[in-house]
Coordinates of C-alpha atoms in Angstrom, one line a residue:
Chain A
D1 CA 60.0 -113.6 60.6
A2 CA 59.9 -112.3 57.0
G3 CA 56.5 -111.6 55.7
V4 CA 55.5 -111.8 52.1
T5 CA 58.2 -110.6 49.8
Q6 CA 57.7 -109.5 46.2
S7 CA 60.1 -108.6 43.4
P8 CA 60.7 -106.4 41.7
T9 CA 59.3 -103.4 43.5
H10 CA 58.9 -101.3 40.3
L11 CA 58.8 -102.2 36.7
I12 CA 58.3 -100.3 33.4
K13 CA 57.3 -102.3 30.3
T14 CA 56.2 -101.4 26.8
R15 CA 52.8 -102.4 25.3
G16 CA 52.9 -105.9 23.9
Q17 CA 55.7 -107.1 26.1
Q18 CA 55.5 -109.9 28.7
V19 CA 56.2 -109.6 32.4
T20 CA 56.9 -111.9 35.3
L21 CA 56.3 -110.9 38.9
R22 CA 57.6 -113.0 41.8
C23 CA 56.3 -113.7 45.3
S24 CA 57.6 -115.6 48.4
P25 CA 54.9 -116.3 50.9
K26 CA 55.2 -115.8 54.6
S27 CA 57.0 -118.7 56.3
G28 CA 54.5 -121.5 57.1
H29 CA 51.9 -120.3 54.5
D30 CA 51.0 -122.6 51.6
T31 CA 48.3 -120.6 49.7
V32 CA 49.2 -117.7 47.5
S33 CA 46.7 -115.2 45.9
W34 CA 47.4 -112.4 43.5
Y35 CA 45.5 -109.1 43.3
Q36 CA 45.6 -106.2 40.9
Q37 CA 45.1 -102.7 42.4
A38 CA 44.5 -99.9 39.9
L39 CA 45.1 -96.4 41.1
G40 CA 42.3 -95.2 43.5
Q41 CA 40.6 -98.6 43.5
G42 CA 40.4 -101.6 45.9
P43 CA 42.4 -104.7 45.0
Q44 CA 40.8 -107.1 42.5
F45 CA 41.4 -110.8 42.8
I46 CA 43.3 -112.4 39.9
F47 CA 43.8 -116.0 41.1
Q48 CA 44.8 -118.3 43.9
Y49 CA 47.4 -121.1 44.0
Y50 CA 47.4 -124.0 46.4
E51 CA 49.4 -127.3 46.1
E52 CA 50.9 -125.9 42.8
E53 CA 47.4 -125.7 41.2
E54 CA 45.2 -122.7 40.4
R55 CA 42.2 -123.1 42.7
Q56 CA 40.2 -119.9 42.1
R57 CA 40.3 -117.4 39.4
G58 CA 38.8 -113.9 39.1
N59 CA 37.6 -112.1 36.0
F60 CA 40.9 -111.7 34.3
P61 CA 41.8 -112.7 30.7
D62 CA 44.0 -115.7 29.9
R63 CA 46.9 -113.2 29.3
F64 CA 47.2 -113.5 33.1
S65 CA 48.7 -116.8 34.2
G66 CA 50.6 -118.0 37.2
H67 CA 52.6 -120.8 38.8
Q68 CA 53.3 -122.1 42.2
F69 CA 56.5 -123.9 43.0
P70 CA 57.1 -126.7 45.5
N71 CA 58.5 -124.2 48.0
Y72 CA 55.1 -122.4 47.8
S73 CA 56.6 -119.3 46.0
S74 CA 54.7 -118.1 43.1
E75 CA 54.9 -116.2 39.8
L76 CA 52.4 -114.0 38.0
N77 CA 52.9 -113.7 34.2
V78 CA 51.2 -111.2 32.0
N79 CA 51.5 -111.5 28.2
A80 CA 50.7 -108.9 25.5
L81 CA 50.7 -106.0 28.0
L82 CA 48.1 -103.3 27.6
L83 CA 48.2 -99.8 29.0
G84 CA 45.4 -100.8 31.3
D85 CA 47.5 -103.4 33.0
S86 CA 49.4 -100.6 34.7
A87 CA 48.7 -101.1 38.4
L88 CA 50.1 -102.3 41.8
Y89 CA 50.2 -106.1 41.8
L90 CA 49.8 -107.5 45.3
C91 CA 50.7 -111.0 46.5
A92 CA 49.1 -112.4 49.6
S93 CA 49.6 -115.6 51.5
I94 CA 47.7 -117.7 54.1
R95 CA 47.4 -121.2 55.5
A96 CA 44.4 -123.1 56.9
G97 CA 43.6 -122.0 60.4
I98 CA 44.8 -118.5 59.9
Y99 CA 42.3 -115.7 59.6
G100 CA 43.4 -112.9 57.2
Y101 CA 45.8 -112.9 54.4
T102 CA 49.3 -111.4 54.8
F103 CA 50.0 -109.0 51.9
G104 CA 53.3 -108.1 50.4
S105 CA 54.3 -104.5 49.5
G106 CA 53.5 -105.1 45.9
T107 CA 55.1 -104.6 42.5
R108 CA 54.2 -101.3 40.7
L109 CA 53.9 -102.1 37.0
T110 CA 53.8 -99.2 34.5
V111 CA 53.0 -100.0 30.9
V112 CA 54.0 -97.3 28.4
Chain B
G1 CA 26.3 -110.3 42.9
E2 CA 29.4 -109.5 44.9
D3 CA 29.8 -105.8 45.9
V4 CA 31.4 -104.0 48.8
E5 CA 30.8 -100.3 49.2
Q6 CA 32.5 -97.7 51.3
S7 CA 32.4 -93.9 51.6
L8 CA 35.4 -92.3 49.9
F9 CA 36.7 -89.9 52.5
L10 CA 36.7 -89.1 56.2
S11 CA 38.4 -86.2 58.0
V12 CA 38.8 -86.1 61.7
R13 CA 40.8 -84.2 64.3
E14 CA 43.6 -85.9 66.3
G15 CA 42.2 -87.3 69.5
D16 CA 38.6 -87.7 68.1
S17 CA 37.0 -91.1 67.2
S18 CA 36.8 -92.1 63.6
V19 CA 34.0 -94.3 62.2
I20 CA 34.5 -95.9 58.8
N21 CA 31.5 -97.7 57.3
C22 CA 31.1 -100.5 54.8
T23 CA 28.2 -102.4 53.2
Y24 CA 28.4 -105.7 51.6
T25 CA 26.1 -107.9 49.5
D26 CA 27.2 -111.5 49.9
S27 CA 25.0 -113.0 52.7
S28 CA 27.2 -116.1 52.7
S29 CA 30.3 -114.2 53.8
T30 CA 31.6 -115.7 57.0
Y31 CA 34.6 -113.5 57.6
L32 CA 34.8 -109.8 57.3
Y33 CA 38.1 -107.9 57.4
W34 CA 39.5 -104.4 57.8
Y35 CA 42.8 -103.6 56.1
K36 CA 45.0 -100.5 56.2
Q37 CA 47.1 -99.2 53.3
E38 CA 49.6 -96.5 53.8
P39 CA 51.0 -94.6 50.7
G40 CA 53.1 -96.8 48.5
A41 CA 52.7 -99.8 50.7
G42 CA 50.8 -103.1 50.7
L43 CA 47.8 -103.9 52.9
Q44 CA 48.1 -104.5 56.6
L45 CA 45.5 -106.6 58.3
L46 CA 43.9 -104.6 61.2
T47 CA 41.2 -106.9 62.5
Y48 CA 38.5 -109.4 61.4
I49 CA 35.1 -110.5 62.6
F50 CA 33.1 -113.7 62.1
S51 CA 29.6 -113.3 60.8
N52 CA 28.1 -114.8 64.0
M53 CA 29.5 -111.9 66.1
D54 CA 28.0 -108.5 66.6
M55 CA 31.1 -106.7 67.9
K56 CA 34.8 -107.2 68.3
Q57 CA 37.2 -104.9 70.2
D58 CA 40.9 -104.9 69.8
Q59 CA 42.7 -102.1 71.7
R60 CA 41.7 -98.8 70.0
L61 CA 39.7 -100.6 67.3
T62 CA 36.0 -101.7 67.6
V63 CA 34.3 -103.5 64.8
L64 CA 30.5 -103.6 64.7
L65 CA 28.6 -105.9 62.4
N66 CA 24.9 -105.7 61.5
K67 CA 24.3 -108.9 59.5
K68 CA 20.7 -108.1 58.8
D69 CA 21.6 -104.8 57.1
K70 CA 24.9 -106.2 55.8
H71 CA 26.7 -103.3 57.4
L72 CA 30.2 -103.3 58.9
S73 CA 31.9 -100.4 60.7
L74 CA 35.3 -99.8 62.1
R75 CA 35.7 -97.3 65.0
I76 CA 39.2 -96.0 65.8
A77 CA 39.3 -94.4 69.3
D78 CA 41.7 -91.5 70.0
T79 CA 42.7 -91.2 66.3
Q80 CA 46.3 -90.2 65.8
T81 CA 48.1 -88.7 62.7
G82 CA 49.7 -92.1 62.2
D83 CA 46.2 -93.5 61.5
S84 CA 46.0 -91.4 58.3
A85 CA 45.7 -94.0 55.5
I86 CA 43.3 -95.8 53.2
Y87 CA 41.1 -98.3 55.0
F88 CA 39.5 -101.2 53.1
C89 CA 36.8 -103.6 54.2
A90 CA 36.8 -107.0 52.6
E91 CA 34.6 -110.1 52.7
S92 CA 35.7 -113.6 52.1
D93 CA 34.0 -115.4 49.3
Y94 CA 31.7 -118.3 50.0
G95 CA 32.5 -118.4 53.6
G96 CA 36.0 -119.7 53.5
A97 CA 38.9 -117.9 55.3
T98 CA 41.3 -119.0 52.6
N99 CA 39.0 -118.0 49.8
K100 CA 39.3 -114.9 47.7
L101 CA 38.8 -111.5 49.3
I102 CA 36.3 -109.0 47.8
F103 CA 37.4 -105.5 48.7
G104 CA 35.6 -102.2 48.8
T105 CA 37.0 -99.1 47.1
G106 CA 38.6 -97.9 50.3
T107 CA 38.0 -94.9 52.6
L108 CA 40.8 -92.3 52.9
L109 CA 41.1 -91.2 56.5
A110 CA 42.8 -87.8 57.0
V111 CA 43.7 -87.0 60.6
Q112 CA 44.2 -83.3 61.2
P113 CA 46.6 -82.3 64.0

């Protein structure tokens, strides 16, 4: 049973560019959350998608946007990249009745 | 406000017990979690506890919860070198298991052979 899969695993972008990260949730899960983990820090919640709608949002600017597709997969988009956006981006999935999100291995984004 | 705090580093010898501590501030948290992160990897759920429980044991792992002091601990018995990793405690926001997680800064556990 595949867990949460994320792509790409690593990415290097230039300041000002835009990036799209992708996530496929664990089979049977319908809720997807995205987290940003800066080096040496704990993950910070970006937003959560359920039924193709953003349900919760953390303290991130509008440059961060997302989408959930009918098959529950999700994308995270970041516009106008800043050096400070360099981090590990983690996708996590869950469904009602399950305790504890399942996390993917993350996408390491480096902005130069 | 929401805040989860952990000590940054713990070093133990192989075979000893490890105790990782965490304090949280959100009294409405219903679920509390421990996650493990190995270098370059995502987060692996180790265990969780409901706020109406005092203790939960799962093989080598024991979780203790002091709700009055908002203190959570993870005890790893017979610690092995493979347990070396960063351990995060997390609380779920506003009591829902599918709600956002608020993580601590993580505790680096180093197990010496």
